[in-house]
Amino acid sequence: MKQTKSNNWYTRKSEFSIAEDPTSFKHPLKAELDSASVLLYSEIMADMEIVTKRFLLRDFVELDRSPFLNYQADPRSQIFYEPSEASPENSARLFETFCTWASEQPRLNYQLAIVPRREPYALVGCCGLRLRGCDAGEMELGIELAPDYWGRYAYAIEVGRALLDFGFRELRLDVISGSTVSANVRIARLAEWMGAEVVTICPGSTWMSERGWSEVNWRITRAQWNRRITVSPPHHP
């Protein structure tokens, strides 16, 4: 087990995630749940977990399938998707891909479910660090909240901070990058909070251009993130 300066805890198989007391080997989530929830939680224990103040970021499990497909089908979720990707079939493929990534050895991609610590089966969204298409020492960050949780800006900040800490401290990445549609102001605000720099703004795919949107690509280095968290204290909503 290993603690970082941000008080996020990272666990894998046969390890426990300890939120407050490093001398305790009681899982913090089970300590907060009633007996019925403990039984259900035992069915969804995931191999990979990141614990934050309010959330558990963990591998997807079968119980997540239905809520994931449901929020993906919400028209609000499809605004920034390419039309060909906004289909139940594509969402189902994504879910299977996320589960496959979790079992790969060595692990190259982390796409995690976002759930409240006290309700580890209530899906808030998903997030991840992905290696596909990136240079050595770099991964792509992505965060997606279900539409019912939009507008809760501090949620994305808390999740984003945990992913950056995990990527730079645990995976020892040099760079974390990302891309988004120019109209997605929520992600733009998050990237600004992170201290990320915009590296390119390009026309993007045809469907973006038809809407007058561009593709914005940004990046942040480990040194930039270390300066960011040194100068600015953690965000507490």
mmCIF file of C-alpha atoms in Angstrom:
data_model
loop_
_atom_site.group_PDB
_atom_site.id
_atom_site.type_symbol
_atom_site.label_atom_id
_atom_site.label_comp_id
_atom_site.label_asym_id
_atom_site.label_seq_id
_atom_site.Cartn_x
_atom_site.Cartn_y
_atom_site.Cartn_z
ATOM 1 C CA MET A 1 0.000 0.000 0.000
ATOM 2 C CA LYS A 2 1.138 3.477 -0.757
ATOM 3 C CA GLN A 3 -0.130 6.907 0.240
ATOM 4 C CA THR A 4 0.370 10.005 -1.863
ATOM 5 C CA LYS A 5 0.485 13.613 -0.758
ATOM 6 C CA SER A 6 -3.038 14.117 -2.092
ATOM 7 C CA ASN A 7 -4.456 11.472 0.269
ATOM 8 C CA ASN A 8 -5.723 9.377 -2.632
ATOM 9 C CA TRP A 9 -5.190 5.654 -2.183
ATOM 10 C CA TYR A 10 -4.534 3.227 -4.999
ATOM 11 C CA THR A 11 -5.192 -0.487 -4.657
ATOM 12 C CA ARG A 12 -4.987 -3.605 -6.757
ATOM 13 C CA LYS A 13 -5.684 -7.302 -6.149
ATOM 14 C CA SER A 14 -5.467 -8.435 -2.532
ATOM 15 C CA GLU A 15 -4.857 -4.915 -1.216
ATOM 16 C CA PHE A 16 -7.049 -2.676 0.894
ATOM 17 C CA SER A 17 -7.749 1.008 0.388
ATOM 18 C CA ILE A 18 -7.395 2.939 3.626
ATOM 19 C CA ALA A 19 -8.963 6.404 3.664
ATOM 20 C CA GLU A 20 -7.763 7.847 6.953
ATOM 21 C CA ASP A 21 -5.750 5.574 9.225
ATOM 22 C CA PRO A 22 -2.814 3.723 7.622
ATOM 23 C CA THR A 23 -2.616 1.420 10.639
ATOM 24 C CA SER A 24 -6.128 0.072 10.039
ATOM 25 C CA PHE A 25 -6.782 -2.840 7.687
ATOM 26 C CA LYS A 26 -10.545 -2.414 7.639
ATOM 27 C CA HIS A 27 -11.807 -1.389 4.220
ATOM 28 C CA PRO A 28 -13.108 2.213 4.646
ATOM 29 C CA LEU A 29 -16.078 1.702 2.368
ATOM 30 C CA LYS A 30 -17.336 -1.340 4.210
ATOM 31 C CA ALA A 31 -16.996 0.549 7.475
ATOM 32 C CA GLU A 32 -19.444 3.164 6.168
ATOM 33 C CA LEU A 33 -22.096 0.828 4.748
ATOM 34 C CA ASP A 34 -25.006 -0.972 6.362
ATOM 35 C CA SER A 35 -25.066 -4.777 6.344
ATOM 36 C CA ALA A 36 -27.171 -5.035 3.180
ATOM 37 C CA SER A 37 -24.851 -2.705 1.300
ATOM 38 C CA VAL A 38 -21.787 -4.578 2.523
ATOM 39 C CA LEU A 39 -23.195 -7.767 1.017
ATOM 40 C CA LEU A 40 -23.792 -6.048 -2.311
ATOM 41 C CA TYR A 41 -20.411 -4.325 -2.216
ATOM 42 C CA SER A 42 -18.693 -7.672 -1.753
ATOM 43 C CA GLU A 43 -20.138 -8.643 -5.144
ATOM 44 C CA ILE A 44 -18.614 -5.660 -6.944
ATOM 45 C CA MET A 45 -15.125 -5.518 -5.436
ATOM 46 C CA ALA A 46 -12.894 -4.451 -8.299
ATOM 47 C CA ASP A 47 -9.205 -5.128 -8.894
ATOM 48 C CA MET A 48 -8.311 -1.463 -9.384
ATOM 49 C CA GLU A 49 -9.504 1.293 -7.045
ATOM 50 C CA ILE A 50 -8.708 4.940 -6.403
ATOM 51 C CA VAL A 51 -10.374 6.411 -3.319
ATOM 52 C CA THR A 52 -11.000 10.163 -3.050
ATOM 53 C CA LYS A 53 -12.846 12.221 -0.459
ATOM 54 C CA ARG A 54 -16.273 11.402 -1.915
ATOM 55 C CA PHE A 55 -15.745 8.888 -4.704
ATOM 56 C CA LEU A 56 -14.470 5.453 -5.521
ATOM 57 C CA LEU A 57 -12.927 5.138 -8.975
ATOM 58 C CA ARG A 58 -12.873 1.434 -9.761
ATOM 59 C CA ASP A 59 -12.893 -1.057 -12.592
ATOM 60 C CA PHE A 60 -16.245 -1.640 -14.239
ATOM 61 C CA VAL A 61 -18.206 -4.693 -13.139
ATOM 62 C CA GLU A 62 -21.313 -6.347 -14.546
ATOM 63 C CA LEU A 63 -23.644 -4.419 -12.215
ATOM 64 C CA ASP A 64 -22.540 -1.220 -13.979
ATOM 65 C CA ARG A 65 -23.691 -2.336 -17.417
ATOM 66 C CA SER A 66 -27.324 -1.202 -17.203
ATOM 67 C CA PRO A 67 -26.708 2.253 -15.636
ATOM 68 C CA PHE A 68 -23.836 2.870 -18.076
ATOM 69 C CA LEU A 69 -25.970 2.045 -21.120
ATOM 70 C CA ASN A 70 -28.841 4.101 -19.721
ATOM 71 C CA TYR A 71 -26.898 7.324 -19.297
ATOM 72 C CA GLN A 72 -25.109 6.804 -22.597
ATOM 73 C CA ALA A 73 -28.530 6.647 -24.285
ATOM 74 C CA ASP A 74 -29.576 9.983 -22.780
ATOM 75 C CA PRO A 75 -29.728 12.565 -25.629
ATOM 76 C CA ARG A 76 -27.767 14.982 -23.465
ATOM 77 C CA SER A 77 -24.841 12.527 -23.377
ATOM 78 C CA GLN A 78 -24.767 12.333 -27.158
ATOM 79 C CA ILE A 79 -24.322 16.042 -27.857
ATOM 80 C CA PHE A 80 -20.536 15.824 -28.187
ATOM 81 C CA TYR A 81 -20.417 12.368 -29.780
ATOM 82 C CA GLU A 82 -19.919 11.714 -33.451
ATOM 83 C CA PRO A 83 -23.360 10.631 -34.759
ATOM 84 C CA SER A 84 -22.066 7.186 -35.754
ATOM 85 C CA GLU A 85 -20.903 6.625 -32.166
ATOM 86 C CA ALA A 86 -24.187 7.633 -30.526
ATOM 87 C CA SER A 87 -25.835 4.216 -30.619
ATOM 88 C CA PRO A 88 -26.695 1.488 -28.100
ATOM 89 C CA GLU A 89 -24.428 -0.899 -30.011
ATOM 90 C CA ASN A 90 -21.427 1.402 -29.670
ATOM 91 C CA SER A 91 -22.106 1.934 -25.957
ATOM 92 C CA ALA A 92 -22.253 -1.825 -25.436
ATOM 93 C CA ARG A 93 -18.931 -2.216 -27.263
ATOM 94 C CA LEU A 94 -17.392 0.463 -25.078
ATOM 95 C CA PHE A 95 -18.495 -1.330 -21.924
ATOM 96 C CA GLU A 96 -16.987 -4.611 -23.119
ATOM 97 C CA THR A 97 -13.774 -2.799 -24.047
ATOM 98 C CA PHE A 98 -13.476 -1.269 -20.577
ATOM 99 C CA CYS A 99 -13.887 -4.700 -18.980
ATOM 100 C CA THR A 100 -11.273 -6.177 -21.333
ATOM 101 C CA TRP A 101 -8.786 -3.434 -20.484
ATOM 102 C CA ALA A 102 -9.137 -4.260 -16.782
ATOM 103 C CA SER A 103 -7.914 -7.813 -17.365
ATOM 104 C CA GLU A 104 -5.000 -7.039 -19.679
ATOM 105 C CA GLN A 105 -1.467 -7.844 -18.543
ATOM 106 C CA PRO A 106 0.477 -5.639 -18.609
ATOM 107 C CA ARG A 107 -2.221 -3.072 -18.126
ATOM 108 C CA LEU A 108 -2.130 -0.257 -20.668
ATOM 109 C CA ASN A 109 -5.479 1.482 -20.180
ATOM 110 C CA TYR A 110 -7.461 2.447 -17.093
ATOM 111 C CA GLN A 111 -11.133 3.238 -17.703
ATOM 112 C CA LEU A 112 -12.865 3.389 -14.344
ATOM 113 C CA ALA A 113 -16.400 3.744 -13.052
ATOM 114 C CA ILE A 114 -17.071 6.764 -10.816
ATOM 115 C CA VAL A 115 -19.284 5.843 -7.855
ATOM 116 C CA PRO A 116 -19.986 7.499 -4.496
ATOM 117 C CA ARG A 117 -18.056 5.965 -1.615
ATOM 118 C CA ARG A 118 -21.263 5.384 0.340
ATOM 119 C CA GLU A 119 -23.112 3.986 -2.697
ATOM 120 C CA PRO A 120 -20.507 1.953 -4.600
ATOM 121 C CA TYR A 121 -23.138 0.637 -7.043
ATOM 122 C CA ALA A 122 -24.587 4.056 -8.053
ATOM 123 C CA LEU A 123 -22.830 5.078 -11.271
ATOM 124 C CA VAL A 124 -21.960 8.788 -11.512
ATOM 125 C CA GLY A 125 -19.920 8.456 -14.721
ATOM 126 C CA CYS A 126 -16.587 7.154 -15.910
ATOM 127 C CA CYS A 127 -13.027 8.378 -16.214
ATOM 128 C CA GLY A 128 -9.689 7.087 -17.309
ATOM 129 C CA LEU A 129 -6.126 7.239 -18.480
ATOM 130 C CA ARG A 130 -5.535 5.577 -21.845
ATOM 131 C CA LEU A 131 -2.275 4.706 -23.536
ATOM 132 C CA ARG A 132 -3.638 3.931 -26.997
ATOM 133 C CA GLY A 133 -2.208 6.275 -29.598
ATOM 134 C CA CYS A 134 0.093 8.083 -27.145
ATOM 135 C CA ASP A 135 3.865 8.330 -27.068
ATOM 136 C CA ALA A 136 5.906 6.559 -24.397
ATOM 137 C CA GLY A 137 5.457 8.230 -21.004
ATOM 138 C CA GLU A 138 2.150 9.800 -22.005
ATOM 139 C CA MET A 139 -1.505 8.859 -21.499
ATOM 140 C CA GLU A 140 -4.783 10.498 -22.484
ATOM 141 C CA LEU A 141 -7.163 11.599 -19.725
ATOM 142 C CA GLY A 142 -10.928 11.496 -20.074
ATOM 143 C CA ILE A 143 -13.791 12.253 -17.681
ATOM 144 C CA GLU A 144 -17.480 11.780 -18.417
ATOM 145 C CA LEU A 145 -20.247 12.454 -15.922
ATOM 146 C CA ALA A 146 -23.776 11.156 -16.421
ATOM 147 C CA PRO A 147 -26.058 14.077 -17.421
ATOM 148 C CA ASP A 148 -27.896 14.037 -14.090
ATOM 149 C CA TYR A 149 -24.626 15.105 -12.453
ATOM 150 C CA TRP A 150 -23.746 17.895 -14.874
ATOM 151 C CA GLY A 151 -23.245 21.282 -13.274
ATOM 152 C CA ARG A 152 -21.523 19.812 -10.235
ATOM 153 C CA TYR A 153 -18.181 21.251 -11.238
ATOM 154 C CA ALA A 154 -16.369 20.112 -8.109
ATOM 155 C CA TYR A 155 -17.093 16.469 -9.015
ATOM 156 C CA ALA A 156 -14.915 16.709 -12.123
ATOM 157 C CA ILE A 157 -12.194 18.563 -10.211
ATOM 158 C CA GLU A 158 -12.019 15.868 -7.541
ATOM 159 C CA VAL A 159 -11.907 13.071 -10.094
ATOM 160 C CA GLY A 160 -9.451 14.906 -12.331
ATOM 161 C CA ARG A 161 -7.071 15.593 -9.475
ATOM 162 C CA ALA A 162 -7.103 11.934 -8.471
ATOM 163 C CA LEU A 163 -6.346 10.792 -12.024
ATOM 164 C CA LEU A 164 -3.495 13.263 -12.429
ATOM 165 C CA ASP A 165 -1.989 12.205 -9.107
ATOM 166 C CA PHE A 166 -2.322 8.553 -10.080
ATOM 167 C CA GLY A 167 -0.822 9.099 -13.507
ATOM 168 C CA PHE A 168 2.141 11.188 -12.426
ATOM 169 C CA ARG A 169 2.911 9.598 -9.046
ATOM 170 C CA GLU A 170 1.978 5.965 -9.531
ATOM 171 C CA LEU A 171 2.403 5.398 -13.272
ATOM 172 C CA ARG A 172 5.314 7.849 -13.452
ATOM 173 C CA LEU A 173 4.005 9.500 -16.611
ATOM 174 C CA ASP A 174 5.793 12.479 -18.097
ATOM 175 C CA VAL A 175 2.759 13.945 -19.870
ATOM 176 C CA ILE A 176 -1.018 13.643 -19.596
ATOM 177 C CA SER A 177 -2.976 14.923 -22.565
ATOM 178 C CA GLY A 178 -6.560 15.246 -23.664
ATOM 179 C CA SER A 179 -8.834 16.478 -26.411
ATOM 180 C CA THR A 180 -12.353 17.791 -26.508
ATOM 181 C CA VAL A 181 -14.894 19.581 -28.630
ATOM 182 C CA SER A 182 -14.557 23.356 -28.355
ATOM 183 C CA ALA A 183 -18.214 23.661 -27.326
ATOM 184 C CA ASN A 184 -17.694 21.465 -24.265
ATOM 185 C CA VAL A 185 -17.130 24.281 -21.781
ATOM 186 C CA ARG A 186 -17.146 21.947 -18.763
ATOM 187 C CA ILE A 187 -14.016 20.165 -19.933
ATOM 188 C CA ALA A 188 -12.442 23.469 -20.939
ATOM 189 C CA ARG A 189 -12.937 24.766 -17.397
ATOM 190 C CA LEU A 190 -11.482 21.572 -15.937
ATOM 191 C CA ALA A 191 -8.404 21.747 -18.162
ATOM 192 C CA GLU A 192 -7.922 25.383 -17.141
ATOM 193 C CA TRP A 193 -8.163 24.445 -13.460
ATOM 194 C CA MET A 194 -5.563 21.716 -13.983
ATOM 195 C CA GLY A 195 -3.151 24.236 -15.432
ATOM 196 C CA ALA A 196 -3.061 22.404 -18.752
ATOM 197 C CA GLU A 197 -1.877 24.226 -21.866
ATOM 198 C CA VAL A 198 -3.694 24.164 -25.200
ATOM 199 C CA VAL A 199 -1.300 22.812 -27.842
ATOM 200 C CA THR A 200 -3.490 22.750 -30.952
ATOM 201 C CA ILE A 201 -6.919 23.815 -32.116
ATOM 202 C CA CYS A 202 -7.885 22.089 -35.350
ATOM 203 C CA PRO A 203 -11.043 21.701 -37.461
ATOM 204 C CA GLY A 204 -11.688 18.185 -36.238
ATOM 205 C CA SER A 205 -14.094 15.778 -37.900
ATOM 206 C CA THR A 206 -16.705 16.816 -40.431
ATOM 207 C CA TRP A 207 -19.526 16.627 -37.899
ATOM 208 C CA MET A 208 -17.692 19.150 -35.695
ATOM 209 C CA SER A 209 -17.062 21.553 -38.570
ATOM 210 C CA GLU A 210 -20.716 21.379 -39.588
ATOM 211 C CA ARG A 211 -21.628 22.680 -36.129
ATOM 212 C CA GLY A 212 -18.940 25.353 -36.133
ATOM 213 C CA TRP A 213 -16.902 23.489 -33.529
ATOM 214 C CA SER A 214 -13.199 22.676 -33.360
ATOM 215 C CA GLU A 215 -11.103 19.991 -31.715
ATOM 216 C CA VAL A 216 -9.032 21.339 -28.820
ATOM 217 C CA ASN A 217 -5.965 19.382 -27.731
ATOM 218 C CA TRP A 218 -4.225 20.106 -24.420
ATOM 219 C CA ARG A 219 -1.443 18.672 -22.302
ATOM 220 C CA ILE A 220 0.107 18.973 -18.871
ATOM 221 C CA THR A 221 3.522 17.739 -17.773
ATOM 222 C CA ARG A 222 4.472 16.246 -14.440
ATOM 223 C CA ALA A 223 6.481 19.374 -13.589
ATOM 224 C CA GLN A 224 3.523 21.627 -14.403
ATOM 225 C CA TRP A 225 1.210 19.546 -12.223
ATOM 226 C CA ASN A 226 3.659 19.543 -9.322
ATOM 227 C CA ARG A 227 3.845 23.347 -9.516
ATOM 228 C CA ARG A 228 0.068 23.556 -9.741
ATOM 229 C CA ILE A 229 -0.594 21.565 -6.583
ATOM 230 C CA THR A 230 2.209 23.340 -4.724
ATOM 231 C CA VAL A 231 0.845 26.800 -5.487
ATOM 232 C CA SER A 232 -2.865 25.983 -5.189
ATOM 233 C CA PRO A 233 -4.441 23.976 -2.332
ATOM 234 C CA PRO A 234 -6.901 21.177 -3.098
ATOM 235 C CA HIS A 235 -10.417 22.285 -4.047
ATOM 236 C CA HIS A 236 -12.932 21.648 -1.285
ATOM 237 C CA PRO A 237 -16.525 22.356 -2.331
#
